Short mmCIF file of N, CA and C in Angstrom, two decimals:
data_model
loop_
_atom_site.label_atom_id
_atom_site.label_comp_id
_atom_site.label_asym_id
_atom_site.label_seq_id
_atom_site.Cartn_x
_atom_site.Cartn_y
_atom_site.Cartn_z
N UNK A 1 53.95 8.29 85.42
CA UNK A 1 52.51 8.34 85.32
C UNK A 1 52.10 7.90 83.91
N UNK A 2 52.28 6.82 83.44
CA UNK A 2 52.61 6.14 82.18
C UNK A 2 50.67 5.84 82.02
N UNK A 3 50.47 6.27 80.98
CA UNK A 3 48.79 5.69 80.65
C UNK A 3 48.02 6.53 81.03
N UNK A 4 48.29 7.65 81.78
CA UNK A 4 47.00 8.29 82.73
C UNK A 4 47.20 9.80 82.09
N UNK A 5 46.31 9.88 82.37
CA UNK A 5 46.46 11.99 81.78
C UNK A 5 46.61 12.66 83.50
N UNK A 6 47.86 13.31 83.69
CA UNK A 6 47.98 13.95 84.61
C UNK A 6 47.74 15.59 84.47
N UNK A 7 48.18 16.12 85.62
CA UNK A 7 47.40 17.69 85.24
C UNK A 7 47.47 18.56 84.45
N UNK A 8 46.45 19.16 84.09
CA UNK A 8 46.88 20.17 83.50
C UNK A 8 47.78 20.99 82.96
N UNK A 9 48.28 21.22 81.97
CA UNK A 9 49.62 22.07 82.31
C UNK A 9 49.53 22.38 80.07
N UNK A 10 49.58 23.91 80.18
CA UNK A 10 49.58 24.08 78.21
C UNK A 10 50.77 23.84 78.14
N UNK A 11 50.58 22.65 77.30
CA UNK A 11 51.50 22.07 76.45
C UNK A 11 51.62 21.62 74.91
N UNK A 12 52.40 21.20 74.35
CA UNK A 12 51.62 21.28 72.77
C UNK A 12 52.83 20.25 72.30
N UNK A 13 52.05 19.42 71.73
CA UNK A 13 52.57 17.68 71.00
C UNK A 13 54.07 18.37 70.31
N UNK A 14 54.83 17.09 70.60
CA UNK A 14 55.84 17.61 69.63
C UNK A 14 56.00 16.90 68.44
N UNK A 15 55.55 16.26 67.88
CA UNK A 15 55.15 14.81 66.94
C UNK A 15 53.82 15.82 65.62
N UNK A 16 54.47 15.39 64.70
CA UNK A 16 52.97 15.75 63.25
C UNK A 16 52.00 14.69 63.77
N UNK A 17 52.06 13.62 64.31
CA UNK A 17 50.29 13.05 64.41
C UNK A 17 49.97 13.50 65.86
N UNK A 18 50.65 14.12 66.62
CA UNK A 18 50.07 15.05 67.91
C UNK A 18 49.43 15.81 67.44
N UNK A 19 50.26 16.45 66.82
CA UNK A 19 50.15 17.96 66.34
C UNK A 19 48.39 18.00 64.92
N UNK A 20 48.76 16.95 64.56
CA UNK A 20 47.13 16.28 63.61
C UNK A 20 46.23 16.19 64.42
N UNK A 21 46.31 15.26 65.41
CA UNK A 21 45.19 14.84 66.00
C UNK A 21 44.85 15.93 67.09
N UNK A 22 45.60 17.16 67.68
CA UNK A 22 45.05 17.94 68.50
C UNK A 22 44.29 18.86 67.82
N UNK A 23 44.82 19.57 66.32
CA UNK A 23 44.39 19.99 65.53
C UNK A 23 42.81 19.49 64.72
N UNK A 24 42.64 18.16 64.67
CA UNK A 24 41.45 18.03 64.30
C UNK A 24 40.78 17.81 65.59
N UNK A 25 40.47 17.49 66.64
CA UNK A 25 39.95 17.69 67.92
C UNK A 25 39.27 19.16 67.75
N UNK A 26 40.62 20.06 67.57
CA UNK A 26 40.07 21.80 67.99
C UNK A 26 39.22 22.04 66.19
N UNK A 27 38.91 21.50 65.89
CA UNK A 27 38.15 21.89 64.48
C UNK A 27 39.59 22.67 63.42
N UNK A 28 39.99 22.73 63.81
CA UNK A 28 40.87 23.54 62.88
C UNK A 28 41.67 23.11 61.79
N UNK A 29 40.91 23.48 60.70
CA UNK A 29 40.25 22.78 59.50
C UNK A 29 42.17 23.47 58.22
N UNK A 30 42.09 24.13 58.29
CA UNK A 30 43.76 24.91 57.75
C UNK A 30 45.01 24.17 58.39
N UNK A 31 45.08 24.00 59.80
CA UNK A 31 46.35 22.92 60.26
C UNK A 31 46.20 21.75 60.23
N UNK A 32 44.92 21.18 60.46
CA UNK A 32 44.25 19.77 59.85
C UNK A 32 45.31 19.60 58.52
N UNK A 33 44.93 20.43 57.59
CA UNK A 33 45.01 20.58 56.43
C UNK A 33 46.93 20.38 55.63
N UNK A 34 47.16 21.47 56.66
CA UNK A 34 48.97 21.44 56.68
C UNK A 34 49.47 20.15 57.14
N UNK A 35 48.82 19.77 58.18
CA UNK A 35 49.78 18.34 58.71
C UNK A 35 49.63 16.85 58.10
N UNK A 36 48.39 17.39 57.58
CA UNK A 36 47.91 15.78 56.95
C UNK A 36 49.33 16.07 55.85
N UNK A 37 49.25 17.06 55.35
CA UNK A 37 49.89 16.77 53.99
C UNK A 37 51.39 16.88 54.65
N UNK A 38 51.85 17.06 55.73
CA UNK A 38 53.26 16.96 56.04
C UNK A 38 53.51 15.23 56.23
N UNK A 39 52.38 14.89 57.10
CA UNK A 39 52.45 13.62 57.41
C UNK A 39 52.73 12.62 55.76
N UNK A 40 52.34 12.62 54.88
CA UNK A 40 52.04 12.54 53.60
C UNK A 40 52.90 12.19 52.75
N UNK A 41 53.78 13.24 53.50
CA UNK A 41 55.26 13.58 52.75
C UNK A 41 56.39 12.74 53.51
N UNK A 42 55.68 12.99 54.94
CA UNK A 42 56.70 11.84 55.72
C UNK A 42 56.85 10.47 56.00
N UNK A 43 55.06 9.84 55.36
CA UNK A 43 55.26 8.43 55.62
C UNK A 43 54.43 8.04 56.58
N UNK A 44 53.92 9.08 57.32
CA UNK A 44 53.13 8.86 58.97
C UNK A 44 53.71 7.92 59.83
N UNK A 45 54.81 7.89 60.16
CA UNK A 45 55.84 7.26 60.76
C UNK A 45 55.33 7.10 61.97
N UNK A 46 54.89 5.71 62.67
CA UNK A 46 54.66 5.77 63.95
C UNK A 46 53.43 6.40 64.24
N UNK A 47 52.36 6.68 63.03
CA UNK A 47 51.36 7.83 63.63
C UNK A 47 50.10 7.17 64.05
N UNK A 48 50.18 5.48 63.35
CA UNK A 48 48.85 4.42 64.28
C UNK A 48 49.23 4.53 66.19
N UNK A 49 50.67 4.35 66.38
CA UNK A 49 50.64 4.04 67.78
C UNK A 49 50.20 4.86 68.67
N UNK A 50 50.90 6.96 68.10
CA UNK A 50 50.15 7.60 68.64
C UNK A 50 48.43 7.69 69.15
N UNK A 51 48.13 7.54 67.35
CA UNK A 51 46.26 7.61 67.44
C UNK A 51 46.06 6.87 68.64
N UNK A 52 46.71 5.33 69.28
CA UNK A 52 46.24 4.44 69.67
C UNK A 52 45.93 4.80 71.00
N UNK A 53 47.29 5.14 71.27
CA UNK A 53 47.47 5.43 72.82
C UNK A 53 46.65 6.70 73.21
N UNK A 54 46.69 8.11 72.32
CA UNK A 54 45.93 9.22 72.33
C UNK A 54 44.06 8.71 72.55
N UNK A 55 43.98 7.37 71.77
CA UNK A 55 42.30 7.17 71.91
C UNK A 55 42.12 6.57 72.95
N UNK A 56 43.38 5.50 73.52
CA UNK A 56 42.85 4.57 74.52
C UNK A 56 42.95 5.93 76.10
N UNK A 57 43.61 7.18 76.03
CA UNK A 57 43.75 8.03 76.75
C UNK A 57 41.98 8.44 77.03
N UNK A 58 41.97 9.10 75.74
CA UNK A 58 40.43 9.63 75.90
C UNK A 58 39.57 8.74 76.54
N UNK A 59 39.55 7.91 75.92
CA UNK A 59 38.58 6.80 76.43
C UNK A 59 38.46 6.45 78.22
N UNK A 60 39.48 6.24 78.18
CA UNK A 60 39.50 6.55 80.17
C UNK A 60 39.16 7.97 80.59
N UNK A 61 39.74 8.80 80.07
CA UNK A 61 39.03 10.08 80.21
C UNK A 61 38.05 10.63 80.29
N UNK A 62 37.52 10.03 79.31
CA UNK A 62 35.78 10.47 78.92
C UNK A 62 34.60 9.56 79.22
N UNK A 63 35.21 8.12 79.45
CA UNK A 63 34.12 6.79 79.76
C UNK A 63 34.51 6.19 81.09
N UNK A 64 35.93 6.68 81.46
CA UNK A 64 36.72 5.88 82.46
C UNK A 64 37.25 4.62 82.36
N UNK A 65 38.28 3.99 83.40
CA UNK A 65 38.80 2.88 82.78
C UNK A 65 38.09 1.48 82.44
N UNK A 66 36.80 1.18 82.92
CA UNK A 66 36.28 -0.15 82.69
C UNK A 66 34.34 0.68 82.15
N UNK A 67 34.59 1.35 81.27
CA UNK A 67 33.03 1.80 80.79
C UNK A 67 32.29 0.30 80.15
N UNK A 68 30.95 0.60 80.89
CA UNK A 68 30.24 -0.59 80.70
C UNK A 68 29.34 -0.98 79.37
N UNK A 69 28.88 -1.61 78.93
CA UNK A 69 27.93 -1.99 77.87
C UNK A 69 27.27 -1.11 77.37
N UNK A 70 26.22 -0.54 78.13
CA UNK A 70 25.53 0.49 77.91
C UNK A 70 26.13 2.40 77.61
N UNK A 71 27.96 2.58 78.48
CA UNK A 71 28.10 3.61 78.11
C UNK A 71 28.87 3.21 76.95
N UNK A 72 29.06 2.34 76.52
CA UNK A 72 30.29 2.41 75.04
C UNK A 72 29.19 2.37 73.82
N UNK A 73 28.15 1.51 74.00
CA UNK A 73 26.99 1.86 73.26
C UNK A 73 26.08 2.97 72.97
N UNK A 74 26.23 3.96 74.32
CA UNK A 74 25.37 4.97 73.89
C UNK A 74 26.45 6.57 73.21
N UNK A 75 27.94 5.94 73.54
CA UNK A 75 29.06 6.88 72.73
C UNK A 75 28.94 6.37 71.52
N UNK A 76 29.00 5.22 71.14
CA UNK A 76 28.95 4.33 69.62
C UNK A 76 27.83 5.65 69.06
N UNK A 77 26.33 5.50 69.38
CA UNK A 77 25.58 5.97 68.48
C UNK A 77 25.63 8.01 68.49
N UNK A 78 26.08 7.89 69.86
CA UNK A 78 26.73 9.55 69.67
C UNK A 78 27.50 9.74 68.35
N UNK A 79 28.31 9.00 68.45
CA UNK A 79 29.55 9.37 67.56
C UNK A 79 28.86 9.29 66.35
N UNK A 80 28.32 7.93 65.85
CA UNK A 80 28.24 7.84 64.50
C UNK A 80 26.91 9.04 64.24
N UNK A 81 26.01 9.75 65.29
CA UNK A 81 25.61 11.05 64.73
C UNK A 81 25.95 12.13 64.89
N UNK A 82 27.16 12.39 65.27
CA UNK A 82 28.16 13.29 64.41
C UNK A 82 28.29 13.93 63.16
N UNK A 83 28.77 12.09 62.57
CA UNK A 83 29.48 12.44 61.53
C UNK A 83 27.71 11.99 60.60
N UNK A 84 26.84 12.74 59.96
CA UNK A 84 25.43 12.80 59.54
C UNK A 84 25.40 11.65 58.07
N UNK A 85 26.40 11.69 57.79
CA UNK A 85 26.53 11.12 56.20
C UNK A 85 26.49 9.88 56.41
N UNK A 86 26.51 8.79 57.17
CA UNK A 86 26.37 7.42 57.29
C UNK A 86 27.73 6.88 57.54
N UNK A 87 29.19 8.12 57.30
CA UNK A 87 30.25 7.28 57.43
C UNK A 87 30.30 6.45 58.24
N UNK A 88 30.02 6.73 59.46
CA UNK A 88 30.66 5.49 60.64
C UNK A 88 29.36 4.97 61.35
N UNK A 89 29.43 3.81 61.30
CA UNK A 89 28.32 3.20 61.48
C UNK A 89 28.59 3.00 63.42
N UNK A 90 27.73 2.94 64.52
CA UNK A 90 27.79 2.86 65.73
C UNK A 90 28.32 1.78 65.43
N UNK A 91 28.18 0.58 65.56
CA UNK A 91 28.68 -0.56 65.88
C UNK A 91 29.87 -0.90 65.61
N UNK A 92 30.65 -0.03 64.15
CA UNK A 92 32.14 0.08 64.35
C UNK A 92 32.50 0.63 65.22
N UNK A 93 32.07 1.82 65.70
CA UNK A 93 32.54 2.80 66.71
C UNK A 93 32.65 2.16 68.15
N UNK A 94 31.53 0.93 68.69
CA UNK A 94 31.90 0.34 69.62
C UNK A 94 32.78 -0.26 69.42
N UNK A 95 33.08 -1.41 68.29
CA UNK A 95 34.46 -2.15 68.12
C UNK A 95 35.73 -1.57 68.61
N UNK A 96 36.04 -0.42 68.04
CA UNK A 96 36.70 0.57 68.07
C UNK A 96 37.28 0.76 69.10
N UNK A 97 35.58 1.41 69.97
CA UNK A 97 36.32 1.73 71.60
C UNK A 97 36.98 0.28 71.79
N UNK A 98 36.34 -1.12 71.67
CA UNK A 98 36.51 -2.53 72.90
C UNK A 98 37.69 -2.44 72.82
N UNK A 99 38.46 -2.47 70.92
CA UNK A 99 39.49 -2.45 70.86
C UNK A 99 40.64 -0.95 71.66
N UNK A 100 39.98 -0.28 71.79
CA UNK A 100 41.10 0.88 72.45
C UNK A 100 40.99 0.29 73.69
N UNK A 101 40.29 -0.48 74.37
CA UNK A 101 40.44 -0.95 75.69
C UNK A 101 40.85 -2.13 75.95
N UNK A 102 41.33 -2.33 74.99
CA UNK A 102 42.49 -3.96 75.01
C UNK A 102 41.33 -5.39 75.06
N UNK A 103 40.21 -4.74 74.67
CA UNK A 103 39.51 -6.47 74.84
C UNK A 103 39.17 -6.92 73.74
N UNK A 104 39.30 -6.52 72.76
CA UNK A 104 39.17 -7.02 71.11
C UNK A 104 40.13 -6.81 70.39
N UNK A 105 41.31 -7.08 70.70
CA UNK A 105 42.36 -7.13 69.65
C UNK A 105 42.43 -7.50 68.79
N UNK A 106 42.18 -8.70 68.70
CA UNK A 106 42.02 -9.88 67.46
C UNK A 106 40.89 -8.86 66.58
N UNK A 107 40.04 -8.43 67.04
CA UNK A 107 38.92 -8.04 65.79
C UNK A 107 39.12 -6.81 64.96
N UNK A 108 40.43 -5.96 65.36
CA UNK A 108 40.76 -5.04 64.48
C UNK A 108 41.12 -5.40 63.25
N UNK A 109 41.80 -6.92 62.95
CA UNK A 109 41.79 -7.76 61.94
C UNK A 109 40.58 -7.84 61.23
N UNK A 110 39.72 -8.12 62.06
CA UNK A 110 38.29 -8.69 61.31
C UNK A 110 38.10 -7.48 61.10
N UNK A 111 37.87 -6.31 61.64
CA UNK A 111 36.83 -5.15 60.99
C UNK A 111 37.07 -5.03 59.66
N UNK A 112 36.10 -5.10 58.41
CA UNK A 112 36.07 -4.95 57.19
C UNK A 112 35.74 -2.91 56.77
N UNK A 113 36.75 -2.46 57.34
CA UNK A 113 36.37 -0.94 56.99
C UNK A 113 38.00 -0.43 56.34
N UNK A 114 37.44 0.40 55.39
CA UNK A 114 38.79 1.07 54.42
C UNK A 114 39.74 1.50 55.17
N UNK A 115 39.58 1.82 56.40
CA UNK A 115 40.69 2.73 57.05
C UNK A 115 40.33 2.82 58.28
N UNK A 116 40.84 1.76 59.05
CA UNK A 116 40.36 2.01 60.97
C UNK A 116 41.01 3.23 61.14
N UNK A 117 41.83 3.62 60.53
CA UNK A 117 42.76 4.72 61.33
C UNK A 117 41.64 6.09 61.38
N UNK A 118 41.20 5.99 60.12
CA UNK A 118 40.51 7.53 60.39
C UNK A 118 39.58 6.90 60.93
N UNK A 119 38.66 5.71 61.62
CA UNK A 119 37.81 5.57 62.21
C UNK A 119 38.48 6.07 63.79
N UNK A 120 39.06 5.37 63.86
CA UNK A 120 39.43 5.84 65.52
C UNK A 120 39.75 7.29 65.88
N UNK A 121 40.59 8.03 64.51
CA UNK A 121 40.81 9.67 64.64
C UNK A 121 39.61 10.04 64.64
N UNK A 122 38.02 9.65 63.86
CA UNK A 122 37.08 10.15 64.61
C UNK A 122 36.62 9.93 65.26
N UNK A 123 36.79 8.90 65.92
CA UNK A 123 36.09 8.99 67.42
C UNK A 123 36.67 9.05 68.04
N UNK A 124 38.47 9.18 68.55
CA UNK A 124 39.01 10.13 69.39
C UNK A 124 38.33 11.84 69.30
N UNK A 125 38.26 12.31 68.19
CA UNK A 125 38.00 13.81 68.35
C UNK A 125 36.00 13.45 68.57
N UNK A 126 35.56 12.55 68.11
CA UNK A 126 33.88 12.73 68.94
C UNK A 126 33.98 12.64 70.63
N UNK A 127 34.89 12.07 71.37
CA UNK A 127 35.16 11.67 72.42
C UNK A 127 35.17 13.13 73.44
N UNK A 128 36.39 14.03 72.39
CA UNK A 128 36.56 15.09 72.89
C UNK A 128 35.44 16.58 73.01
N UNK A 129 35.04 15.79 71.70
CA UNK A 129 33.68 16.86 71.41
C UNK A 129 32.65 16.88 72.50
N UNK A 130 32.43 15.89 72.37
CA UNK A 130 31.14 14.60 73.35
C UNK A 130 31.26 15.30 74.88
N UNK A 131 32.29 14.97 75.24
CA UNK A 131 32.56 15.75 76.70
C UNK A 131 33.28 16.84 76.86
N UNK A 132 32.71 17.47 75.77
CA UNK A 132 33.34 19.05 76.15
C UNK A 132 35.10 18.87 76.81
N UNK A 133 36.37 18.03 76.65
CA UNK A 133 37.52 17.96 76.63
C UNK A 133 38.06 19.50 76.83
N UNK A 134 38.30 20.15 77.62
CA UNK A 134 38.72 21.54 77.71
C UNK A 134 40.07 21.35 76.58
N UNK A 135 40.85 22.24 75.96
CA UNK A 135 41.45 22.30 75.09
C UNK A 135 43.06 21.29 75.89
N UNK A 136 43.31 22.39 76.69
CA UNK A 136 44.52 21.89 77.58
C UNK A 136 44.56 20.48 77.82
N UNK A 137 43.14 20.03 78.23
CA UNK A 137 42.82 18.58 78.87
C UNK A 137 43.27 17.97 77.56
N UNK A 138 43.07 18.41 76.29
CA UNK A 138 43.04 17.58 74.81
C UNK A 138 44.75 17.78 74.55
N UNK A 139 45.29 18.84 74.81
CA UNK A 139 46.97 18.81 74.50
C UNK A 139 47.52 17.68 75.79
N UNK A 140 47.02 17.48 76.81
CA UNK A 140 47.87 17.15 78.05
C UNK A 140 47.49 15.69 77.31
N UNK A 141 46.58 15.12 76.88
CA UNK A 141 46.24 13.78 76.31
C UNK A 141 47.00 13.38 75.05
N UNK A 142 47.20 14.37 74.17
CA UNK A 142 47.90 13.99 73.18
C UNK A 142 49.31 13.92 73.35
N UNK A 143 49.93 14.63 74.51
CA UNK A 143 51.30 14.67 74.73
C UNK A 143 51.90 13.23 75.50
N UNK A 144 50.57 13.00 76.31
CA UNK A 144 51.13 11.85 76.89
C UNK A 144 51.22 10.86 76.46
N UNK A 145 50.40 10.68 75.50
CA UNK A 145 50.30 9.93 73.98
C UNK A 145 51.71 9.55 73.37
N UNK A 146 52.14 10.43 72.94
CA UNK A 146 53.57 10.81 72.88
C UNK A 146 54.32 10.34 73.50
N UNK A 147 54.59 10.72 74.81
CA UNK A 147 55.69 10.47 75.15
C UNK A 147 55.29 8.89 75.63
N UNK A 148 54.07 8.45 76.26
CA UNK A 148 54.07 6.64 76.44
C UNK A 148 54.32 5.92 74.59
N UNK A 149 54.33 6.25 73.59
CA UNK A 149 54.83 5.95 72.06
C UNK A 149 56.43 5.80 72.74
N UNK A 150 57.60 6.64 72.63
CA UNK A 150 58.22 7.04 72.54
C UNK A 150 59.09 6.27 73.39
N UNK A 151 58.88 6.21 74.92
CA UNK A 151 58.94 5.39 76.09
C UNK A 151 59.12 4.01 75.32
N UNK A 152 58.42 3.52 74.71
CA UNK A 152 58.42 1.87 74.26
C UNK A 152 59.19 2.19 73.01
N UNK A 153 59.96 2.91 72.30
CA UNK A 153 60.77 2.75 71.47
C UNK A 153 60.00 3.56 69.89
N UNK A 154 59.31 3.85 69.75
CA UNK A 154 58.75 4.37 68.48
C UNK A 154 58.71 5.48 68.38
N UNK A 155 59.18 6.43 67.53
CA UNK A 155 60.03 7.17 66.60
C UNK A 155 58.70 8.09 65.90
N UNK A 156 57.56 8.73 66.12
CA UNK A 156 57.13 9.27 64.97
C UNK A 156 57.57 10.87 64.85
N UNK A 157 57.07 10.71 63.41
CA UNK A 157 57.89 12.23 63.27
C UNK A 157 57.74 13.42 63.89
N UNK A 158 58.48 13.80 64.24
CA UNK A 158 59.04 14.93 65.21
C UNK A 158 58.09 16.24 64.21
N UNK A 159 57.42 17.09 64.93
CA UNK A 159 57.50 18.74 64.07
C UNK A 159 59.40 19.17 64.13
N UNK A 160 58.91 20.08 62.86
CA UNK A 160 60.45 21.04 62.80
C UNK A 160 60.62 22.09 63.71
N UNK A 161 61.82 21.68 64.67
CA UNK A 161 62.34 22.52 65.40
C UNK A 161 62.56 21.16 66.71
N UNK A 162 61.67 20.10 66.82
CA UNK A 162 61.77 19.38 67.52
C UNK A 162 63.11 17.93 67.42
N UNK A 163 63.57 17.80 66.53
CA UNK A 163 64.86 17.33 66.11
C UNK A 163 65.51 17.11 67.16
N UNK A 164 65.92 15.92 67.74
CA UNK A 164 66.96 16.03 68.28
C UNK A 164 66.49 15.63 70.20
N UNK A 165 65.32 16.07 70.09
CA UNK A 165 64.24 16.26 71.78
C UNK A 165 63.41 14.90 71.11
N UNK A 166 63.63 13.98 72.68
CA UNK A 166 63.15 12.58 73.16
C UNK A 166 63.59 11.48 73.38
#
């Protein structure tokens, strides 16, 4: 069931950018806090492919698989009022999604922004916000995240205790 979020079931990432990105989803601003800086220490090994697959998850999740003009536009300006300070402007945030949906590849090149990565980590977690993502629904997304990474050969870092499992 490669790409799709299947059921339900509490589960919990075994990967530091799972374990990041479920953590900033649930607001939780102290493990946010711990993993960024583990990640930090580790290099963030593999932790774009996660984000990738974890956003292009949501995105079917929350817009479905072919969301049209009007719903990626009216998440664009959701999102960017979110975040109140001007960081993310809507119209990156649509880029963003086209690109999590495989139709603008080429323009992740072109986007002129400091850091797509934390653009897409926030609007994966506005995604989740946006539609109320039940928590479970947000671990079962990030895991599968995971393991479709992992499946194609990429390696990100494991949490401790996970060594050895994948």
């Amino acid at each position: 069931m490669h790409g799709e979020v299947g059921e339900a079931t509490m589960t919990a990432p075994r990967t530091l950018i799972g374990s990041y990105l479920a953590m900033v989803a649930f607001r939780n601003v102290d493990e946010v806090e711990r993993c960024r800086v583990e990640l930090s220490r580790t290099g963030w090994v593999d932790a774009d492919e996660v984000l990738s697959a974890a956003f292009r998850l949501a995105i079917r999740r929350c817009l479905g698989p072919k969301p049209g003009f009007l719903t990626i536009g009216k998440t664009a300006v959701l999102t960017s009022r979110i975040f109140p300070k001007g960081d993310i402007a809507a119209g990156d945030v649509e880029k963003i999604i086209r690109i999590g949906l495989g139709q603008d590849e080429e323009d992740l090149k072109k986007l002129r922004l400091k850091n797509p990565f934390l653009l897409r980590m926030l609007a994966f977690a506005a995604l989740i916000w946006l539609h109320k993502v039940p928590d479970v629904e947000t671990l079962t997304i990030v895991v599968q995240a995971e393991e479709d990474v992992f499946d194609v050969g990429y390696s990100p870092t494991l949490l401790p205790g996970e060594a050895g499992s994948g």
